[in-house]
Short mmCIF file of C-alpha atoms and ligand atoms in Angstrom, two decimals:
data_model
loop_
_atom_site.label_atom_id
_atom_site.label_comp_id
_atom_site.label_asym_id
_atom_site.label_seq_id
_atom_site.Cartn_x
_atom_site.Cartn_y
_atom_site.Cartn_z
CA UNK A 25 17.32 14.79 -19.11
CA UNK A 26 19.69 17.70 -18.20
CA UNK A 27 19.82 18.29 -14.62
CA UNK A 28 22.03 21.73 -13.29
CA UNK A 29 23.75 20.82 -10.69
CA UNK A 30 25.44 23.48 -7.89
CA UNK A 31 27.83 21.85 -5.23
CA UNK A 32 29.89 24.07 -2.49
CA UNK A 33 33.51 23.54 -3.00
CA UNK A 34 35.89 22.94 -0.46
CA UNK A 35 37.15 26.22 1.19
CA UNK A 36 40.96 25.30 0.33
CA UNK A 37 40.03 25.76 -3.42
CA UNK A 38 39.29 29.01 -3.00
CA UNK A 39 43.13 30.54 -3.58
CA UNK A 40 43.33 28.84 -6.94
CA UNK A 41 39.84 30.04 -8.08
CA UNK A 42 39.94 33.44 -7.10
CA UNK A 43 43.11 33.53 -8.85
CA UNK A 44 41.40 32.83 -12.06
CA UNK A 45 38.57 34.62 -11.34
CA UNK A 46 41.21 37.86 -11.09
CA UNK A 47 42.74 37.06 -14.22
CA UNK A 48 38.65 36.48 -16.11
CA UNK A 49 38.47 40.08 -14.41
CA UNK A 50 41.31 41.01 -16.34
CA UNK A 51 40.15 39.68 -19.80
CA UNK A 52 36.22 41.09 -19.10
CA UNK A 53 37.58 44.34 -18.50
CA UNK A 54 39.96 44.21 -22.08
CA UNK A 55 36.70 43.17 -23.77
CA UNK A 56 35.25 46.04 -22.42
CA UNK A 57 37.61 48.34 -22.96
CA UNK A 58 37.86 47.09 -26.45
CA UNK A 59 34.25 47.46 -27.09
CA UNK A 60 34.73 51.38 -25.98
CA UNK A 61 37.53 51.66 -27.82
CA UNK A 62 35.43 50.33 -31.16
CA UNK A 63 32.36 52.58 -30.43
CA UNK A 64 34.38 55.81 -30.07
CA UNK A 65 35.99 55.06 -33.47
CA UNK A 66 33.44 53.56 -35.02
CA UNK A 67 34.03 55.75 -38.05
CA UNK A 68 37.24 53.73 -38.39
CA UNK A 69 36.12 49.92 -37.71
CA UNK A 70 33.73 48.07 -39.82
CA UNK A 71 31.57 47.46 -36.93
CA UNK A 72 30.95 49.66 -34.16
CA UNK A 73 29.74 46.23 -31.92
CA UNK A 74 32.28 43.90 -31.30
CA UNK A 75 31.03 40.15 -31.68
CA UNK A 76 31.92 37.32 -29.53
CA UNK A 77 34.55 36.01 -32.32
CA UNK A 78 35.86 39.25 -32.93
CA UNK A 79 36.45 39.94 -28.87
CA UNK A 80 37.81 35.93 -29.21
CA UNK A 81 40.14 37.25 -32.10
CA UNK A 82 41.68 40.22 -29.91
CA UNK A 83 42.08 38.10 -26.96
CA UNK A 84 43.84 34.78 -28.69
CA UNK A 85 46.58 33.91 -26.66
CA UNK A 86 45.59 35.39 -23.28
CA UNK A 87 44.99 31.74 -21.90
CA UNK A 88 48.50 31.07 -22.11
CA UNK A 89 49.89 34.26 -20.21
CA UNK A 90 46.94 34.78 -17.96
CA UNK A 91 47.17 30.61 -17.04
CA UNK A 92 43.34 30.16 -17.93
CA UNK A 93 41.98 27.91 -19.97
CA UNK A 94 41.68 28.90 -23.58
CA UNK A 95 37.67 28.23 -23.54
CA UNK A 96 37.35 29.96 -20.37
CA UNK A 97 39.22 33.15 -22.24
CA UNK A 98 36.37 32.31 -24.76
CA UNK A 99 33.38 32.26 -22.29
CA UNK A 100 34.08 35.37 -21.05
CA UNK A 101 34.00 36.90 -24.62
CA UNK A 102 30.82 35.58 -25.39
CA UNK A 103 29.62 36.39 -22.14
CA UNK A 104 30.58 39.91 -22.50
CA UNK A 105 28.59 40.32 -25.87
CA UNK A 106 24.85 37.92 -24.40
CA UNK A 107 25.55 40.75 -21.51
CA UNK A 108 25.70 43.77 -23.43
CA UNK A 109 23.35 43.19 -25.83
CA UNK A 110 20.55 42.05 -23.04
CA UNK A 111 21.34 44.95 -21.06
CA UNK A 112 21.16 47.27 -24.39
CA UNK A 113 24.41 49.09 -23.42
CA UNK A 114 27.25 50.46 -24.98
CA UNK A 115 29.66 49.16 -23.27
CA UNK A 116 29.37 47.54 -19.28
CA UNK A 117 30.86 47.90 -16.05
CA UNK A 118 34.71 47.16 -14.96
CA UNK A 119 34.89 43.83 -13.34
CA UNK A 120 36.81 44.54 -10.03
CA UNK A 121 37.03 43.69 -6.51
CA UNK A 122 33.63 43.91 -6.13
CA UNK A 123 32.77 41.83 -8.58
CA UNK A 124 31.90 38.05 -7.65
CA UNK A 125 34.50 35.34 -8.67
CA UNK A 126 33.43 33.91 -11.97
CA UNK A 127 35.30 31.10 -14.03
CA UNK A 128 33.59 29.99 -16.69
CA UNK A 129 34.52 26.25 -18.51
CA UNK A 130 33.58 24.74 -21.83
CA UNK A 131 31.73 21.29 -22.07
CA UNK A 132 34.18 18.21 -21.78
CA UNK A 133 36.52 20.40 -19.95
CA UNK A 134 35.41 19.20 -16.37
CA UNK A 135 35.34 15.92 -15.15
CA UNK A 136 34.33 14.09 -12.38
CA UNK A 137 35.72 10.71 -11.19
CA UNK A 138 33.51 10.29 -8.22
CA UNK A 139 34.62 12.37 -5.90
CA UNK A 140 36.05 15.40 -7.18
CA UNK A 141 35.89 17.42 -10.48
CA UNK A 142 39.04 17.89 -12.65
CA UNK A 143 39.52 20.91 -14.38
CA UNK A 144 42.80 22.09 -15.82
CA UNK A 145 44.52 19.37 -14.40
CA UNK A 146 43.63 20.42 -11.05
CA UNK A 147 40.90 18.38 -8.71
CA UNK A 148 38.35 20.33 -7.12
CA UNK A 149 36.33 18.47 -4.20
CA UNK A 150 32.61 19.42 -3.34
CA UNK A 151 31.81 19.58 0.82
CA UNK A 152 29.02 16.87 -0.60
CA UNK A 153 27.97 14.13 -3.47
CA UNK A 154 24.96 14.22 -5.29
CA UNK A 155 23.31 10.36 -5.90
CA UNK A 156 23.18 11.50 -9.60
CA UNK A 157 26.57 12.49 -10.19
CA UNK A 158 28.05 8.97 -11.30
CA UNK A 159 32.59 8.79 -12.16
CA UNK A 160 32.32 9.62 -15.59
CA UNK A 161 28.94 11.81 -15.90
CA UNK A 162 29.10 14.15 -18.70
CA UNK A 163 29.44 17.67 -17.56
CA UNK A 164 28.21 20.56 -19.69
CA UNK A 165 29.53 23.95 -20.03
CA UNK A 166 29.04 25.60 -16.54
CA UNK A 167 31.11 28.24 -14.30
CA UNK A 168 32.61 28.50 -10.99
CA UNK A 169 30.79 30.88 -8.93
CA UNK A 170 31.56 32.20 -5.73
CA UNK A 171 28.94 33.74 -3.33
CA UNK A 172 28.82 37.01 -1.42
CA UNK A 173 30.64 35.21 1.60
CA UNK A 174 33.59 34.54 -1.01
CA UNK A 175 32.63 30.82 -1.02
CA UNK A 176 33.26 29.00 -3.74
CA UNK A 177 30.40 26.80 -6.01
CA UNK A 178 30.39 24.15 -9.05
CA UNK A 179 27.39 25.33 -11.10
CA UNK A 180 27.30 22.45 -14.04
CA UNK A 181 24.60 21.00 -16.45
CA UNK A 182 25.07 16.86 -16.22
CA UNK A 183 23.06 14.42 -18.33
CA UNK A 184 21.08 12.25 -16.39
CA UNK A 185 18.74 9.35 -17.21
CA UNK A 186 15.27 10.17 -17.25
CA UNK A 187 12.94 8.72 -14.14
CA UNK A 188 9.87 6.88 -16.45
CA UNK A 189 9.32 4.67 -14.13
CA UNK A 190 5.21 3.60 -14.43
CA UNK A 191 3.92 4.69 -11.59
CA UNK A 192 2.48 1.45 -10.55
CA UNK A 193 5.71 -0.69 -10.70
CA UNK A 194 6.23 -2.97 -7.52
CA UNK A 195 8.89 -4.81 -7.16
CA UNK A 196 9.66 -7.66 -3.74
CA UNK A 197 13.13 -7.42 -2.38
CA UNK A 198 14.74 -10.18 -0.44
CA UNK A 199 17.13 -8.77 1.59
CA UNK A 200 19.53 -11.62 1.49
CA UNK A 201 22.44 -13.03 4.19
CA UNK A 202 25.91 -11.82 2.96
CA UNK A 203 25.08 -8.62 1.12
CA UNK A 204 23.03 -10.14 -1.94
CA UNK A 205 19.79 -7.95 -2.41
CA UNK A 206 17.40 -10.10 -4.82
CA UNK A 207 14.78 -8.52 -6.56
CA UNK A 208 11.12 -10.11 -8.18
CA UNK A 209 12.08 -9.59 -11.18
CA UNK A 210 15.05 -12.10 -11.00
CA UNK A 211 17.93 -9.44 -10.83
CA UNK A 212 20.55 -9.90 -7.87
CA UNK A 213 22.41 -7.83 -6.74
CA UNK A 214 25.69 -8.67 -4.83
CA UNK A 215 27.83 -5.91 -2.64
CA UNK A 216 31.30 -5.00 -4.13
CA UNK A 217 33.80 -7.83 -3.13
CA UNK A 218 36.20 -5.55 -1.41
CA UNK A 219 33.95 -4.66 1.25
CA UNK A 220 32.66 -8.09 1.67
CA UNK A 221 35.62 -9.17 2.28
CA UNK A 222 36.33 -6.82 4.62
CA UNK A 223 33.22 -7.58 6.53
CA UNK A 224 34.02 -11.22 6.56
CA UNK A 225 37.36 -10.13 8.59
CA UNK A 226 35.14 -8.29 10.97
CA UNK A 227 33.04 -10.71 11.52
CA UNK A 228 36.11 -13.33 12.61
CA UNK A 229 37.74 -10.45 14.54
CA UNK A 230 34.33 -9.86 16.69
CA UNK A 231 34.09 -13.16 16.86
CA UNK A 232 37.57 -13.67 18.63
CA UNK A 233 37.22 -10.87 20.39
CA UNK A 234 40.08 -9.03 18.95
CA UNK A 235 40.88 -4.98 20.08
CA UNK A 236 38.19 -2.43 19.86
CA UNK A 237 40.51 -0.50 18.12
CA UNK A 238 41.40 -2.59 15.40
CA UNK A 239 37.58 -3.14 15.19
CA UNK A 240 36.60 0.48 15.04
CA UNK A 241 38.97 0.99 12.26
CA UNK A 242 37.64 -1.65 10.17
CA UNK A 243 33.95 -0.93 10.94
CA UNK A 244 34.51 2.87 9.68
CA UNK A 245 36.70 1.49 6.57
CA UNK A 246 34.17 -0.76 5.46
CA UNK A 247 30.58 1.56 6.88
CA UNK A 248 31.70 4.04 4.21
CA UNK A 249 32.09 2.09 1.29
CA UNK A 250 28.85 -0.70 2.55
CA UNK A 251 26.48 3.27 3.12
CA UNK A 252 27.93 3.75 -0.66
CA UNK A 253 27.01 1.04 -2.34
CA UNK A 254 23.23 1.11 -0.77
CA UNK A 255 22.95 4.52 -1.58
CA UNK A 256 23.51 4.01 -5.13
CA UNK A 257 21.38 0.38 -4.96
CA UNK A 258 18.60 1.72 -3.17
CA UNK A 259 18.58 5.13 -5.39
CA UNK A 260 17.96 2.51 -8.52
CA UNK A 261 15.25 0.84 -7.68
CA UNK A 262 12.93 3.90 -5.66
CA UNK A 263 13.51 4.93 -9.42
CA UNK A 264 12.88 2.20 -11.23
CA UNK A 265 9.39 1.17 -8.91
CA UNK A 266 6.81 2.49 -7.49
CA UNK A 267 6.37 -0.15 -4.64
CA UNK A 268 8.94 -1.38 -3.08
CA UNK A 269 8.56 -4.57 -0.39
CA UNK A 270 10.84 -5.41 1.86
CA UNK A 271 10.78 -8.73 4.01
CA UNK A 272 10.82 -8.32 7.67
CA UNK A 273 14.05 -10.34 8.33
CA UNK A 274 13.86 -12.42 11.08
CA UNK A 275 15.37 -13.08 13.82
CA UNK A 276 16.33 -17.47 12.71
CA UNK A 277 17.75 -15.77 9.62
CA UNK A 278 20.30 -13.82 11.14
CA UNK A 279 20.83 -16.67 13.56
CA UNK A 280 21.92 -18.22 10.72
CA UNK A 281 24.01 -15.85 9.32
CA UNK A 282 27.73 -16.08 10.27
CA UNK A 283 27.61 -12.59 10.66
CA UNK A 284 27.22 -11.10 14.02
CA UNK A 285 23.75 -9.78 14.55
CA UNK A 286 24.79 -6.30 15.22
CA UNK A 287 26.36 -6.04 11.63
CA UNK A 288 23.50 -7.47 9.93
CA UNK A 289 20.82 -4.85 12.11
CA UNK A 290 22.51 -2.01 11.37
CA UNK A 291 23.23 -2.97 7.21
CA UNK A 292 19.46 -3.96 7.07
CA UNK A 293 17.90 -0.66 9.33
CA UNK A 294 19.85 1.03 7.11
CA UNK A 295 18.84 0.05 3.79
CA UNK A 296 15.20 -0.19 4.89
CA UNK A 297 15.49 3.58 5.88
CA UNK A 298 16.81 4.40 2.48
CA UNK A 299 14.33 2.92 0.02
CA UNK A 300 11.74 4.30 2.03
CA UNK A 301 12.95 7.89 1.68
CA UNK A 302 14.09 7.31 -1.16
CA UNK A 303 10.81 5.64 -2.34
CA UNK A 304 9.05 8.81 -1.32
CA UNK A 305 10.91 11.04 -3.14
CA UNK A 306 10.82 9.39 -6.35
CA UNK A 307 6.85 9.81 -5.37
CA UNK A 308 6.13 5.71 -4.73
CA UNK A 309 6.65 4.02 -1.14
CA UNK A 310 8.20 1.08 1.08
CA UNK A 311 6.16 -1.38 2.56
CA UNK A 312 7.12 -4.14 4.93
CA UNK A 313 5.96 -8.07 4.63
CA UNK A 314 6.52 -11.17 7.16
CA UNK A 315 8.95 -12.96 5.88
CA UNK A 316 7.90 -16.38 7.32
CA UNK A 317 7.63 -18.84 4.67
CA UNK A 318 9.06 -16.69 1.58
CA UNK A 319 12.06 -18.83 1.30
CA UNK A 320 10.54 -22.14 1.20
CA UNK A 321 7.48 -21.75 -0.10
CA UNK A 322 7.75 -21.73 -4.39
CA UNK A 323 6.46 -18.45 -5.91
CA UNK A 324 4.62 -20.03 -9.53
CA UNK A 325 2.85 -22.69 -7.64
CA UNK A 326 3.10 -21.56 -4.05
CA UNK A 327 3.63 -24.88 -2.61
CA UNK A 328 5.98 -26.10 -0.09
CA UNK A 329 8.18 -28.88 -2.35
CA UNK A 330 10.22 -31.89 -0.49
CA UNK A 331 12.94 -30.52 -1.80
CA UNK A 332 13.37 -27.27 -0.12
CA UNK A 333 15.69 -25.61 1.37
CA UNK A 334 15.01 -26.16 5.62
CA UNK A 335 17.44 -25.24 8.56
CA UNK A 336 20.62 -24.26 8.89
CA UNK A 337 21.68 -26.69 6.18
CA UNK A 338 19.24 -25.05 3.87
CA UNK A 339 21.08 -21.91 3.57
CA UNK A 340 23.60 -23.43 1.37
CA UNK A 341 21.06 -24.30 -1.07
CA UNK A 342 20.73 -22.13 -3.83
CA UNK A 343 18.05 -23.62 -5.96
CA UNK A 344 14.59 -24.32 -5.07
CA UNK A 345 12.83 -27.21 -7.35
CA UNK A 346 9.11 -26.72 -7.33
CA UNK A 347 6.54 -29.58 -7.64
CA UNK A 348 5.61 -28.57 -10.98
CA UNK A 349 9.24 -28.89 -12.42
CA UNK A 350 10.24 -25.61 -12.39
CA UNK A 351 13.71 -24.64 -10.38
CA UNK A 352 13.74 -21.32 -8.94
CA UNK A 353 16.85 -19.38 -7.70
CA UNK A 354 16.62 -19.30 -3.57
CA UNK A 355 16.88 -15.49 -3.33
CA UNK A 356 14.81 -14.36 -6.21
CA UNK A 357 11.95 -16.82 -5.32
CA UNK A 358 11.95 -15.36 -1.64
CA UNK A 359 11.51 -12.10 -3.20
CA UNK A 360 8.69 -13.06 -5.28
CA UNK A 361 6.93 -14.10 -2.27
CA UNK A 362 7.76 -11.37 -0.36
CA UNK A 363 5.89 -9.20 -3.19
CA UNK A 364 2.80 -11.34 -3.03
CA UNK A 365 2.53 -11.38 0.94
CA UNK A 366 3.28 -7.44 1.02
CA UNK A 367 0.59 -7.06 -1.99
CA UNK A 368 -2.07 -9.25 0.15
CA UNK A 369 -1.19 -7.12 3.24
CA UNK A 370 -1.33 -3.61 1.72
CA UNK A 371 -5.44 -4.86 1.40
CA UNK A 372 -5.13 -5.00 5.26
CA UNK A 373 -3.20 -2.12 5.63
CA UNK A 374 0.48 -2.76 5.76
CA UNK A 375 3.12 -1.30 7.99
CA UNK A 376 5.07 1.56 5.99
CA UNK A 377 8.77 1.47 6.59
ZN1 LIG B 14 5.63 -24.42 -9.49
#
């Protein structure tokens, strides 16, 4: 699915782009004088209309002395010829002062890494991220464009994967200890390692009580890359299901968490928040379930085995053996359950998160 895409650039951009957009002002209005130029002595040229490769022809080379890019040179001629021949004129107005900025670019000729689009060798950085714009998207032929107010805009086509999600997916989510996120149907999901790592060292700093400051900097160090991670998790699966379940996390499971609690409330409140919007917009929705029992209990047979996983010591065990044979990952079993006790409660009338 092709998606257009239009992101406000940073204001500092501005010098370099309305630079270019001068010098596109410079090659529309040689076009245009061109085009005159062939109509008056049409008696002399083969063709009174200039074409798009015959405007491309006159103005080889400008990239170079102008510093634009060659395609953008070539935009602008094929530009000028859609334009004239839509609005049935002879020729069309001068590009001037007047005129808004306007730098068009060729497909392949912009990339983006994640942050900030590359173009010409030069990185331009949007005042905000779109969830769909992953490092690497492919980015159609598009334009700068700059608005009445002389601010500057990104206006690009990017392929993204279509949302065919059934609409009556569900899915249970066990929102594990240590950033893991397991989901029903057996995928987990672990948090990059940097950040974990990170959050290990601010849990032992808390812990001995180390400087606020040194805390503060770590917690915003590691809040940005934890919010990015969830936003791009959470943005996957409101996509992929229709239903999402979350457990209700209690209060003996971050007990047992070597984590300190305030960590743990604000990761969790915050992921919660985000499938549920997220959820919504994608046109499905977040449910909560009690999570009492989803870790121990086995999700085929829905027994409580001898040998499951109880207490603190429990939380090192990653299997779960059922009585019927079968051994079930901890995390993905817990969400299993968590599915069936949010699907039983949504007869009741469960709480939406
Ligand atoms: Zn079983």
């Amino acid at each position: 699915m092709q998606l257009t895409v239009k992101l406000r650039l940073l204001d500092k951009h501005a010098s370099e782009l309305n630079r270019q957009a001068r010098a596109v002002n410079a090659v529309w209005n040689y076009c245009n004088d061109a085009q005159k130029h062939a109509f008056n002595t049409r008696w002399a040229w083969r063709d009174k209309w200039l074409s798009a490769v015959a405007l491309m022809r006159l103005t080889a080379g400008a990239g170079n002395e102008l510093d634009l890019h060659a395609h953008t040179v070539q935009g602008v001629c094929k530009q000028y010829t859609i334009s004239r021949k839509q609005q049935k004129k002879r020729w069309l107005r001068f590009r001037g002062r007047k005129s808004l900025g306007w730098v068009p670019f060729n497909t392949g000729h912009v990339s983006f890494d994640g942050k900030a689009f590359t173009f010409r060798g030069i990185r331009y950085e949007p005042m905000h991220l779109r969830d769909l714009l992953k490092p690497g998207i492919k980015i159609g032929a598009g334009s700068f464009n700059q608005d009445a107010r002389g601010r500057w805009y990104i206006n690009c086509p990017v392929e993204v994967e279509t949302a065919d999600r059934a609409p009556n997916t569900r899915v249970g989510i066990d929102l594990g200890l240590e950033s893991v996120i397991a989901l029903s149907d057996g995928t987990k999901i672990a948090a990059p390692r940097l950040f974990r790592a990170s959050e290990a060292k601010l849990a032992n700093l808390q812990r001995a009580r180390k400087t606020p400051k040194r805390i503060r900097r770590i917690h915003a160090k590691i809040a940005n890359r934890r919010k990015d991670w969830q936003h791009k998790v959470t943005a996957k699966i409101a996509k992929e299901y229709g239903l999402i379940v979350v457990g209700d996390v209690s209060p003996s499971k971050i007990a047992k968490s070597r984590f300190a609690k305030s960590v743990l409330d604000a990761g969790w409140a915050g992921l919660k928040g985000m499938f549920s919007y997220k959820s919504i917009r994608n046109g499905g929705g977040t449910i909560e379930a009690n999570e009492a029992w989803t870790s121990q209990t086995t999700s085929c047979c829905g027994v409580l085995p001898n040998g499951r996983p109880r207490g603190i010591r429990g939380l090192g065990i990653r299997e779960i053996v059922c009585d019927c044979g079968n051994v079930l990952d901890r995390d993905v079993n817990a969400a299993r359950n968590i599915l069936r006790v949010g699907l039983d409660t949504l007869v009741e009338g469960a709480r939406h998160v």
